[in-house]
Short mmCIF file of C-alpha atoms in Angstrom, two decimals:
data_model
loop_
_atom_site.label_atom_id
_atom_site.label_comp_id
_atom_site.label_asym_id
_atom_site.label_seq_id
_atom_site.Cartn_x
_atom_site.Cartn_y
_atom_site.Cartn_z
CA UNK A 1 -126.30 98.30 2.16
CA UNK A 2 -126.87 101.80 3.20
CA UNK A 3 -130.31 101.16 3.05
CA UNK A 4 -130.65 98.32 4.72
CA UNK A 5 -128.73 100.36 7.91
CA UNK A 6 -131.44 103.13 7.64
CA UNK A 7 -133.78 100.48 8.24
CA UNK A 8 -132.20 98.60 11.27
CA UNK A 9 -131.40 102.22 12.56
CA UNK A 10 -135.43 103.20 12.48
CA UNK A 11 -135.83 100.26 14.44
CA UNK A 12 -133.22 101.54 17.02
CA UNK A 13 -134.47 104.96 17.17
CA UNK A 14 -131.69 106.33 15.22
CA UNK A 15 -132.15 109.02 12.98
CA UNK A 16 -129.12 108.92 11.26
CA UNK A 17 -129.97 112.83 9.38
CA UNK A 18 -130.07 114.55 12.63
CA UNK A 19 -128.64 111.85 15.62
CA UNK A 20 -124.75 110.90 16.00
CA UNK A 21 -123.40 107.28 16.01
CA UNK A 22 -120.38 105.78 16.28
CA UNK A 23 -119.00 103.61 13.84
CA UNK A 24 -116.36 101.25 12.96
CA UNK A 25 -115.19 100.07 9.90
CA UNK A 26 -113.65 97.92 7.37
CA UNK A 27 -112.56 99.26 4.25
CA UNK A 28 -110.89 102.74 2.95
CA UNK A 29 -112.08 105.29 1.68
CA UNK A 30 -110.89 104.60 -1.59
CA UNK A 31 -113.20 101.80 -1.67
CA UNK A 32 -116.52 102.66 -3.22
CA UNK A 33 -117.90 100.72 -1.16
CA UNK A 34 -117.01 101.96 2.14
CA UNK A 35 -115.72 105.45 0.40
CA UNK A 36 -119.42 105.76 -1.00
CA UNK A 37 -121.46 104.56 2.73
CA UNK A 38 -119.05 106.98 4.94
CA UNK A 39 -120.10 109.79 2.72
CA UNK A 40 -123.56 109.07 3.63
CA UNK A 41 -122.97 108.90 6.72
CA UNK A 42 -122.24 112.43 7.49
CA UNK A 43 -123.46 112.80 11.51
CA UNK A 44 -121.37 109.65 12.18
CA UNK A 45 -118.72 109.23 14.57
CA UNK A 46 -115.66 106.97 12.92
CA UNK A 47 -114.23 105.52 15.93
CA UNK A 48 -111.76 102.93 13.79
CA UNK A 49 -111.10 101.47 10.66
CA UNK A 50 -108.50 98.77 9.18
CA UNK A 51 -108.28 97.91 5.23
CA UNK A 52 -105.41 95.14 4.17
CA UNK A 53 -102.59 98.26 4.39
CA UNK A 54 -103.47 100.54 7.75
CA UNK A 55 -105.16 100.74 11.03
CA UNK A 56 -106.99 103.95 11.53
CA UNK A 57 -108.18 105.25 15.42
CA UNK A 58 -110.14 108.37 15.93
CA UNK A 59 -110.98 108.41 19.81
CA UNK A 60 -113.66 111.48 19.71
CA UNK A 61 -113.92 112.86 16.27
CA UNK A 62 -115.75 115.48 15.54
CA UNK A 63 -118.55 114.61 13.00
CA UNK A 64 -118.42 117.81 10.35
CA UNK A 65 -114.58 117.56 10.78
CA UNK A 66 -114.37 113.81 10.08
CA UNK A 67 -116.34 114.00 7.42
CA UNK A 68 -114.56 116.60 5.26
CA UNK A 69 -112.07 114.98 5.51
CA UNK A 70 -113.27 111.46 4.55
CA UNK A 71 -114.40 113.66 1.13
CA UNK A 72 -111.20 114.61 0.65
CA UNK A 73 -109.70 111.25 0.81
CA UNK A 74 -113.06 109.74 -0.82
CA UNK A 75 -111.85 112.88 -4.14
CA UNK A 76 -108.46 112.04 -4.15
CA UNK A 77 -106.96 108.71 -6.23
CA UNK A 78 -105.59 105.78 -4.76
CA UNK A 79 -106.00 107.50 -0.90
CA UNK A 80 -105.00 105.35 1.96
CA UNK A 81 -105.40 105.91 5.91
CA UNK A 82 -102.19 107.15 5.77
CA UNK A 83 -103.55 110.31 4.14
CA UNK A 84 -105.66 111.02 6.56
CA UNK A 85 -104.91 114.43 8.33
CA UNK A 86 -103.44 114.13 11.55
CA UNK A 87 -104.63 117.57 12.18
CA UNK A 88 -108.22 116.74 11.73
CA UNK A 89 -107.66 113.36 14.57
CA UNK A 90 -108.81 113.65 17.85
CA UNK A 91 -106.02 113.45 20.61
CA UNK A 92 -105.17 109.99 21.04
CA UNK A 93 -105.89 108.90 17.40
CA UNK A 94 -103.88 107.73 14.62
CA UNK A 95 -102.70 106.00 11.20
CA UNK A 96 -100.06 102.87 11.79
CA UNK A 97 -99.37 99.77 9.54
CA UNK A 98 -101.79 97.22 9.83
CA UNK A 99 -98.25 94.55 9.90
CA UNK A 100 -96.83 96.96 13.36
CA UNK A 101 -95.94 94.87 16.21
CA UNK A 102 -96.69 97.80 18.71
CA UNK A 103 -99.29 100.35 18.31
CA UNK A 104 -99.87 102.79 20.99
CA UNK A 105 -103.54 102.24 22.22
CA UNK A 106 -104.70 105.94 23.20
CA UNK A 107 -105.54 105.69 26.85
CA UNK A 108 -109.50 106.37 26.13
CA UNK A 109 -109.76 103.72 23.80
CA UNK A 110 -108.14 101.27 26.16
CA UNK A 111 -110.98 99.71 28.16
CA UNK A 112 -113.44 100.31 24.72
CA UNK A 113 -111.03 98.25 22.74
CA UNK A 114 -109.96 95.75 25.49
CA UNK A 115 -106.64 96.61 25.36
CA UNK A 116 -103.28 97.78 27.30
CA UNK A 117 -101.42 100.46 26.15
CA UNK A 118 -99.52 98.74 23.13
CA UNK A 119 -101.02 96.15 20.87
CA UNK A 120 -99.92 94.42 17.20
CA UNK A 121 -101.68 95.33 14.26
CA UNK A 122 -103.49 92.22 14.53
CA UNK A 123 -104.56 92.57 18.02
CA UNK A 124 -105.95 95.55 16.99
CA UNK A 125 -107.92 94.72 13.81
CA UNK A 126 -109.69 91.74 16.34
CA UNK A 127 -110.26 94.99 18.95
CA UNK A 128 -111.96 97.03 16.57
CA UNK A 129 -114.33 94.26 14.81
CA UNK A 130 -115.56 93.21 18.90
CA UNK A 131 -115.89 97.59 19.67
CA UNK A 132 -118.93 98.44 21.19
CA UNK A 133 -120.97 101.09 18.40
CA UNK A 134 -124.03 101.64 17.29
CA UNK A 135 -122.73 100.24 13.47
CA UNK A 136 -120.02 98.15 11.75
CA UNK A 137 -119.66 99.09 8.09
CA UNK A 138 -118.06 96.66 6.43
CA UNK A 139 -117.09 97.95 2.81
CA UNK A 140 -113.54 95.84 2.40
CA UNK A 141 -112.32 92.77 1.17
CA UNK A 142 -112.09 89.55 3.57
CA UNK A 143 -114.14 87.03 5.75
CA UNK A 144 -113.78 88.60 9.35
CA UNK A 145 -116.37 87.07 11.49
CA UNK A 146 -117.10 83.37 11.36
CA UNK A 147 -120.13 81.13 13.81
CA UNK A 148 -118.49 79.98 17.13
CA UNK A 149 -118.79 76.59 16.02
CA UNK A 150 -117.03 77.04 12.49
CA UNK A 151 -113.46 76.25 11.66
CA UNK A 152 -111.39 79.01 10.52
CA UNK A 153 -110.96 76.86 6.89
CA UNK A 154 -115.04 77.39 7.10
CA UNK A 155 -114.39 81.18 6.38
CA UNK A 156 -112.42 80.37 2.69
CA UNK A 157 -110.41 83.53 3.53
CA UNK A 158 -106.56 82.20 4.83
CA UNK A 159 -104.96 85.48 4.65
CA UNK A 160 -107.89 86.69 7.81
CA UNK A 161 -107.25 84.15 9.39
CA UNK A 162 -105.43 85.47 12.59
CA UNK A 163 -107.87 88.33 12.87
CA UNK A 164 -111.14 86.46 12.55
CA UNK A 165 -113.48 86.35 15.66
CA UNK A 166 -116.74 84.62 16.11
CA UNK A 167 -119.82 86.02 15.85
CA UNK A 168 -121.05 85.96 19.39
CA UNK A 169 -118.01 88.30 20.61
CA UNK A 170 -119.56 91.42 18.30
CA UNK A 171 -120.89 93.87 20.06
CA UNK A 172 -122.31 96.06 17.16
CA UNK A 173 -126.10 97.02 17.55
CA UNK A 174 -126.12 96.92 13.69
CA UNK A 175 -123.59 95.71 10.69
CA UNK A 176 -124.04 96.65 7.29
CA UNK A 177 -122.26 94.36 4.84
CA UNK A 178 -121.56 96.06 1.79
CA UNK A 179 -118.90 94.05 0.98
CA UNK A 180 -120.76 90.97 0.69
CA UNK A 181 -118.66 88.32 2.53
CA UNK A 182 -117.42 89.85 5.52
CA UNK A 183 -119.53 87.40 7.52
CA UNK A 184 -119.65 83.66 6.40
CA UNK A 185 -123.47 82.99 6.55
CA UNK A 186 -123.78 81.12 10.09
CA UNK A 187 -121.96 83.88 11.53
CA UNK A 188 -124.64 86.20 10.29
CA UNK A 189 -127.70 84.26 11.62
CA UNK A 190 -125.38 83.45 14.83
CA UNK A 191 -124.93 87.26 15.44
CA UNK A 192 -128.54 87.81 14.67
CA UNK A 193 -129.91 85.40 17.45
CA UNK A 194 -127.30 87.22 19.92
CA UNK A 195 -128.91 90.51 18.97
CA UNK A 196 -127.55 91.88 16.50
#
């Protein structure tokens, strides 16, 4: 998967060794998946994340800072987003329960996110899979994007259900799908002839 991101990225103009780029995620990094890509991804910028347990918002991180900490998590067993540092966050950022029925949304994230200043777990998850970044890595479990013209039963993933969106709301210049049904497979030819 991580390859297949250096390759979009030369197409971009990204160098990922030397550029930054901001990223969102799905996944933990627990996952080896998504534990293994973020640790290759050291100049990246991990805006957000979400797994099945936690929402995770880092506003500005800091890239060497981030990352360090990402090791730590990646080196220590059974981590969650909840043992993320809140020392190492940028102001604004934050670990809540993916279930909460009000997160504060840090006021620079706001108009990124398309959101006031409180939103549900949910409302957040959808936020975070339409952010505006240079990549989505998905390395987690679940169907999150489905074609506009699918049914949500067309995704074979109930339990996403109320977080799916449709492929032409992403605004990711690049996804890479390590966990290899985070897209059903109209949604990824959908979000290819919308640019991505």
């Amino acid at each position: 998967a991580w390859e297949c991101v250096l390759q979009h990225f030369a197409e971009l103009g990204i160098d990922p060794e030397h550029d930054t780029y901001t990223v969102a995620g799905i996944g933990d990094m627990s996952g080896d998946v998504f534990g293994n890509g973020l640790l290759l991804m050291r100049r990246a910028r991990l805006l957000a994340a979400f797994d099945h347990r936690h929402v995770f918002l880092d506003p500005d991180p800091d890239p060497e800072a981030s990352w360090n900490e990402r090791k730590r998590l990646f080196d220590l067993p059974r981590s969650s987003w909840d043992d993320y540092s809140r020392d190492v966050l940028s102001k604004g950022g934050g670990v809540w329960p993916r279930g909460s029925k009000s997160i504060p949304v840090p006021e620079v994230m706001r108009e990124r996110l398309g959101l006031g200043a409180h939103a549900s777990g949910q409302e957040l998850v959808r936020a975070i899979l339409r952010l505006d970044v240079d990549l989505l890595w998905n390395g987690g479990i679940g169907t999150y994007v489905k074609a506009s013209h699918e049914n949500p039963s067309d995704a074979g993933d109930r339990a996403n259900d109320a977080v799916r969106i449709d492929a032409t709301a992403l605004r990711a210049r690049v996804i890479g799908e390590g966990g290899n049904l985070g897209l059903t497979q109209a949604a990824r030819v959908e979000a290819a002839m919308h640019g991505v």
